[in-house]
Tab-separated table of C-alpha atoms and ligand atoms in Angstrom:
chain	number	residue	atom	x	y	z
A	1372	MET	CA	-0.154	0.008	0.074
A	1373	GLN	CA	2.894	2.274	0.738
A	1374	MET	CA	3.888	2.626	-2.733
A	1375	ARG	CA	0.184	3.609	-4.039
A	1376	GLU	CA	0.189	6.073	-1.448
A	1377	THR	CA	3.311	8.035	-2.699
A	1378	LEU	CA	2.076	7.788	-6.208
A	1379	ILE	CA	-1.436	9.194	-4.932
A	1380	ALA	CA	0.028	11.961	-3.031
A	1381	ALA	CA	2.797	12.987	-6.149
A	1382	ALA	CA	-0.498	12.849	-8.545
A	1383	ARG	CA	-2.064	15.347	-5.741
A	1384	SER	CA	1.360	17.511	-5.116
A	1385	MET	CA	0.864	18.309	-8.798
A	1386	ALA	CA	-1.626	21.496	-9.247
A	1387	GLY	CA	0.163	23.014	-6.094
A	1388	LEU	CA	3.949	22.401	-7.570
A	1389	GLY	CA	2.905	24.342	-10.948
A	1390	ILE	CA	3.013	21.529	-13.158
A	1391	ASN	CA	-0.477	20.103	-13.906
A	1392	GLN	CA	-4.224	21.357	-13.367
A	1393	GLY	CA	-7.772	19.336	-13.337
A	1394	LYS	CA	-7.430	15.763	-14.310
A	1395	ALA	CA	-4.989	15.854	-16.862
A	1396	GLY	CA	-1.700	14.211	-16.745
A	1397	ASN	CA	-1.079	11.057	-15.387
A	1398	LEU	CA	2.280	8.982	-12.937
A	1399	SER	CA	3.069	5.464	-13.285
A	1400	LEU	CA	5.339	3.590	-10.777
A	1401	ARG	CA	7.590	0.548	-11.331
A	1402	THR	CA	7.378	-2.225	-8.455
A	1403	PRO	CA	8.001	-5.861	-8.118
A	1404	ALA	CA	4.508	-6.683	-9.516
A	1405	GLY	CA	4.329	-4.694	-12.317
A	1406	MET	CA	3.555	-1.175	-13.339
A	1407	LEU	CA	1.156	0.653	-10.948
A	1408	ILE	CA	-0.540	3.320	-12.769
A	1409	THR	CA	-2.768	6.266	-12.455
A	1410	PRO	CA	-6.489	5.695	-13.312
A	1411	SER	CA	-8.222	7.313	-16.267
A	1412	ALA	CA	-10.558	10.297	-15.761
A	1413	ILE	CA	-10.690	10.323	-11.939
A	1414	PRO	CA	-9.917	13.561	-9.901
A	1415	TYR	CA	-6.500	13.061	-8.033
A	1416	GLU	CA	-8.003	14.276	-4.697
A	1417	GLU	CA	-11.128	11.603	-5.173
A	1418	LEU	CA	-7.851	9.060	-6.180
A	1419	THR	CA	-8.125	5.445	-3.049
A	1420	PRO	CA	-4.697	3.257	-3.376
A	1421	ALA	CA	-6.861	0.251	-4.103
A	1422	GLN	CA	-8.141	2.499	-7.375
A	1423	LEU	CA	-4.539	2.607	-9.055
A	1424	ALA	CA	-4.513	0.387	-12.171
A	1425	LEU	CA	-1.708	-2.459	-11.739
A	1426	MET	CA	-0.114	-3.777	-14.969
A	1427	PRO	CA	1.970	-7.237	-14.670
A	1428	PHE	CA	5.302	-6.803	-17.265
A	1429	ASP	CA	5.177	-10.583	-17.959
A	1430	ALA	CA	0.981	-10.706	-18.783
A	1431	GLU	CA	-0.233	-9.644	-22.328
A	1432	TYR	CA	-0.044	-6.170	-23.432
A	1433	GLY	CA	-2.903	-3.836	-21.883
A	1434	THR	CA	-3.543	-6.536	-18.941
A	1435	PHE	CA	-4.549	-4.513	-15.868
A	1436	HIS	CA	-5.916	-5.507	-12.002
A	1437	GLY	CA	-8.320	-3.152	-10.163
A	1438	PRO	CA	-11.662	-1.532	-10.504
A	1439	ASN	CA	-10.818	1.006	-12.798
A	1440	ARG	CA	-9.186	0.972	-16.246
A	1441	PRO	CA	-5.516	2.809	-16.779
A	1442	SER	CA	-4.706	5.999	-18.043
A	1443	SER	CA	-5.450	6.166	-21.329
A	1444	GLU	CA	-2.037	6.475	-21.935
A	1445	TRP	CA	-0.885	3.138	-20.267
A	1446	ARG	CA	1.330	2.421	-23.781
A	1447	PHE	CA	3.666	5.137	-23.378
A	1448	HIS	CA	4.290	4.489	-19.814
A	1449	ARG	CA	4.347	0.616	-20.493
A	1450	ASP	CA	6.556	0.529	-23.509
A	1451	ILE	CA	9.039	3.233	-21.922
A	1452	MET	CA	9.087	0.834	-19.248
A	1453	ALA	CA	9.971	-1.957	-21.044
A	1454	ALA	CA	12.397	-0.124	-22.952
A	1455	ARG	CA	13.903	1.935	-20.649
A	1456	PRO	CA	15.246	-0.907	-17.940
A	1457	GLU	CA	16.907	2.216	-16.075
A	1458	VAL	CA	13.562	3.765	-15.486
A	1459	GLY	CA	11.636	3.515	-11.812
A	1460	ALA	CA	8.602	6.195	-12.820
A	1461	ILE	CA	7.019	8.120	-14.860
A	1462	VAL	CA	5.111	11.603	-14.757
A	1463	HIS	CA	3.038	12.946	-17.825
A	1464	THR	CA	1.651	16.793	-17.377
A	1465	HIS	CA	0.359	19.195	-18.891
A	1466	ALA	CA	2.452	21.888	-17.225
A	1467	PRO	CA	1.991	25.639	-18.749
A	1468	TYR	CA	5.072	27.118	-20.082
A	1469	ALA	CA	6.242	23.773	-21.285
A	1470	THR	CA	2.990	23.018	-23.327
A	1471	ALA	CA	3.319	26.502	-24.728
A	1472	LEU	CA	6.260	25.205	-26.587
A	1473	ALA	CA	4.735	21.955	-27.042
A	1474	MET	CA	1.303	23.848	-28.488
A	1475	ALA	CA	4.236	25.893	-30.623
A	1476	ARG	CA	5.815	22.489	-31.698
A	1477	ARG	CA	9.523	24.197	-30.281
A	1478	GLU	CA	12.025	22.073	-28.899
A	1479	ILE	CA	14.139	23.242	-25.773
A	1480	PRO	CA	17.588	24.006	-26.965
A	1481	ALA	CA	20.869	24.781	-25.116
A	1482	CYS	CA	19.719	27.330	-23.356
A	1483	HIS	CA	20.853	26.280	-19.867
A	1484	TYR	CA	23.398	24.305	-18.439
A	1485	MET	CA	20.328	22.420	-16.822
A	1486	ILE	CA	19.553	21.096	-20.072
A	1487	ALA	CA	22.240	18.527	-19.428
A	1488	ARG	CA	20.225	17.404	-16.671
A	1489	PHE	CA	17.638	15.761	-19.480
A	1490	GLY	CA	20.444	13.541	-21.231
A	1491	GLY	CA	21.845	17.146	-23.245
A	1492	ALA	CA	19.977	19.208	-25.931
A	1493	PRO	CA	17.892	19.785	-27.297
A	1494	ILE	CA	15.054	18.408	-25.306
A	1495	ARG	CA	12.742	17.385	-28.582
A	1496	VAL	CA	8.891	17.651	-29.280
A	1497	ALA	CA	7.320	13.908	-30.015
A	1498	GLY	CA	5.443	14.391	-33.060
A	1499	TYR	CA	1.690	14.866	-32.754
A	1500	ALA	CA	-0.243	11.753	-32.587
A	1501	LEU	CA	-4.204	11.440	-30.892
A	1502	PHE	CA	-3.674	11.206	-26.763
A	1503	GLY	CA	-4.123	7.754	-25.804
A	1504	THR	CA	-2.667	5.603	-29.057
A	1505	ALA	CA	0.069	3.596	-29.882
A	1506	GLU	CA	1.633	6.253	-32.312
A	1507	LEU	CA	1.951	8.707	-29.681
A	1508	SER	CA	3.781	6.131	-27.384
A	1509	GLU	CA	6.151	5.327	-30.878
A	1510	GLN	CA	6.392	9.422	-31.202
A	1511	VAL	CA	7.402	9.173	-27.639
A	1512	LEU	CA	10.019	6.810	-27.708
A	1513	ILE	CA	11.223	8.186	-30.566
A	1514	ALA	CA	11.602	11.741	-28.725
A	1515	LEU	CA	13.308	10.165	-25.667
A	1516	GLN	CA	16.141	8.609	-27.439
A	1517	ASP	CA	18.872	9.250	-24.886
A	1518	ARG	CA	16.966	11.735	-23.050
A	1519	SER	CA	15.006	11.710	-19.595
A	1520	ALA	CA	11.975	13.671	-21.113
A	1521	CYS	CA	10.694	15.214	-24.047
A	1522	LEU	CA	7.976	17.565	-25.283
A	1523	MET	CA	4.588	16.350	-26.873
A	1524	ALA	CA	3.404	18.301	-29.704
A	1525	ASN	CA	0.212	19.862	-28.785
A	1526	HIS	CA	-0.261	17.695	-25.691
A	1527	GLY	CA	2.385	18.510	-22.428
A	1528	PHE	CA	5.395	16.573	-21.662
A	1529	VAL	CA	6.776	13.023	-20.199
A	1530	THR	CA	9.858	12.870	-17.748
A	1531	THR	CA	11.400	9.711	-16.451
A	1532	GLY	CA	13.414	8.887	-13.416
A	1533	ALA	CA	14.832	6.311	-11.344
A	1534	THR	CA	12.209	7.054	-8.616
A	1535	LEU	CA	9.300	9.000	-8.356
A	1536	ASP	CA	10.878	11.538	-6.411
A	1537	ALA	CA	13.716	11.743	-9.676
A	1538	ALA	CA	10.492	11.480	-12.096
A	1539	MET	CA	8.963	14.419	-9.979
A	1540	LEU	CA	11.842	16.539	-9.815
A	1541	ALA	CA	12.397	16.432	-13.274
A	1542	ALA	CA	9.170	17.634	-13.992
A	1543	VAL	CA	9.433	20.412	-11.867
A	1544	GLU	CA	12.855	21.986	-13.523
A	1545	LEU	CA	11.389	20.962	-16.833
A	1546	GLU	CA	8.654	23.466	-16.219
A	1547	ALA	CA	11.042	25.854	-14.704
A	1548	LEU	CA	13.069	25.568	-17.759
A	1549	ALA	CA	10.192	25.822	-20.191
A	1550	ARG	CA	9.526	29.014	-18.590
A	1551	GLN	CA	12.977	30.513	-18.426
A	1552	TYR	CA	13.500	29.910	-21.989
A	1553	MET	CA	9.983	31.389	-23.078
A	1554	LEU	CA	11.341	34.494	-20.862
A	1555	SER	CA	14.712	34.665	-22.629
A	1556	LEU	CA	12.673	34.307	-25.740
A	1557	SER	CA	10.453	37.464	-25.145
A	1558	ILE	CA	14.113	39.499	-24.814
A	1559	GLY	CA	15.423	38.524	-27.788
A	1560	GLY	CA	16.304	34.846	-27.551
A	1561	PRO	CA	19.057	32.832	-25.213
A	1562	VAL	CA	22.567	32.729	-26.708
A	1563	LEU	CA	22.794	29.119	-27.154
A	1564	LEU	CA	25.437	26.774	-25.356
A	1565	SER	CA	28.187	25.089	-27.687
A	1566	GLU	CA	28.066	21.000	-27.575
A	1567	PRO	CA	31.002	20.767	-25.820
A	1568	GLU	CA	29.866	23.131	-23.365
A	1569	VAL	CA	26.732	21.170	-22.756
A	1570	GLN	CA	28.690	17.934	-22.675
A	1571	ALA	CA	30.759	19.293	-20.091
A	1572	ALA	CA	27.924	20.129	-18.034
A	1573	ILE	CA	26.862	16.462	-18.705
A	1574	ARG	CA	30.198	15.379	-16.802
A	1575	GLN	CA	29.970	17.899	-13.948
A	1576	PHE	CA	26.617	16.626	-12.857
A	1577	ALA	CA	27.840	13.112	-13.254
A	1578	THR	CA	30.372	14.101	-10.950
A	1579	ALA	CA	28.832	16.287	-8.724
A	1580	TYR	CA	25.751	14.665	-8.214
A	1581	ALA	CA	26.934	11.300	-8.131
A	1582	SER	CA	25.442	8.992	-5.391
B	2773	13P	P1	-6.078	10.091	-18.684
B	2773	13P	O1	-7.390	10.543	-17.151
B	2773	13P	O2	-6.614	8.950	-19.207
B	2773	13P	O3	-4.943	9.371	-17.582
B	2773	13P	O4	-5.745	10.973	-19.518
B	2773	13P	C1	-5.119	12.134	-19.403
B	2773	13P	C2	-4.373	12.604	-20.095
B	2773	13P	O5	-3.431	14.048	-19.623
B	2773	13P	C3	-4.466	12.223	-21.535
B	2773	13P	O6	-3.173	12.559	-21.944
C-alpha cells in the first residue's frame, strides 16, 4: 500500500507545484508486481489506493488489475518501462509553459546548463498523435532517445526518473526551464551553449551529483 499512497501523494502535489491542473496528466511507478498507474479520468483528490491500476509486465499487453481502467496513456508508460530498464517512474503533465512550447512545436535548445540533467540538447518535441494511442507512444519513445524527458506536440510532456521523486523533480525542473526559455525568447532569445559546453555540463552532473 505504501507505493500506492506515495503515487497518489505525488499526483496530488502536481497542481500546487504548478506543473498540472485539473485531471490532466498521469503517473506510473515500477513495482516488483508490475507497473502501478493512475486510473483514467478520476480526480486525484478522490483517488484511493485501491483504484490505482496494476499492469504486470509478464502478462499480455494491456492486462491490468484493479476496479478502474488505467490511464488512457498506459501504452507510453508501459512502453517506456519496457524499453528503458533504468526508468522506475514516469510523470506526464500538461504544465503550462512546457505545453505552450509543445503547442508551438518548439524544442528546448541548449539555453541553460540544466539541459544536461535531461541527457543533453535539445529536449525534443514528440510528433503529434492522438492521446491514448500506440502512435503517440511510438513518437514519445523516439523523442526520448538518449533523453530523460520530452515535450509532446500540442499536448504536454513526459519526464522519467529512477524513482518517483526523481521523475517529479525532473517535471518541476523541466517546467522551470521552459518558463526561463520563454522569458529569454521575449527579450531577444538566449545565447545557446555549444555542444562541448553541454557535454561538460553532463560530465559535471555525473560527478557533482553522483550518489
Ligand atoms: P487519463 O485521465 O486517461 O490519464 O488522461 C489524461 C491525459 O492527460 C491524457 O493525455
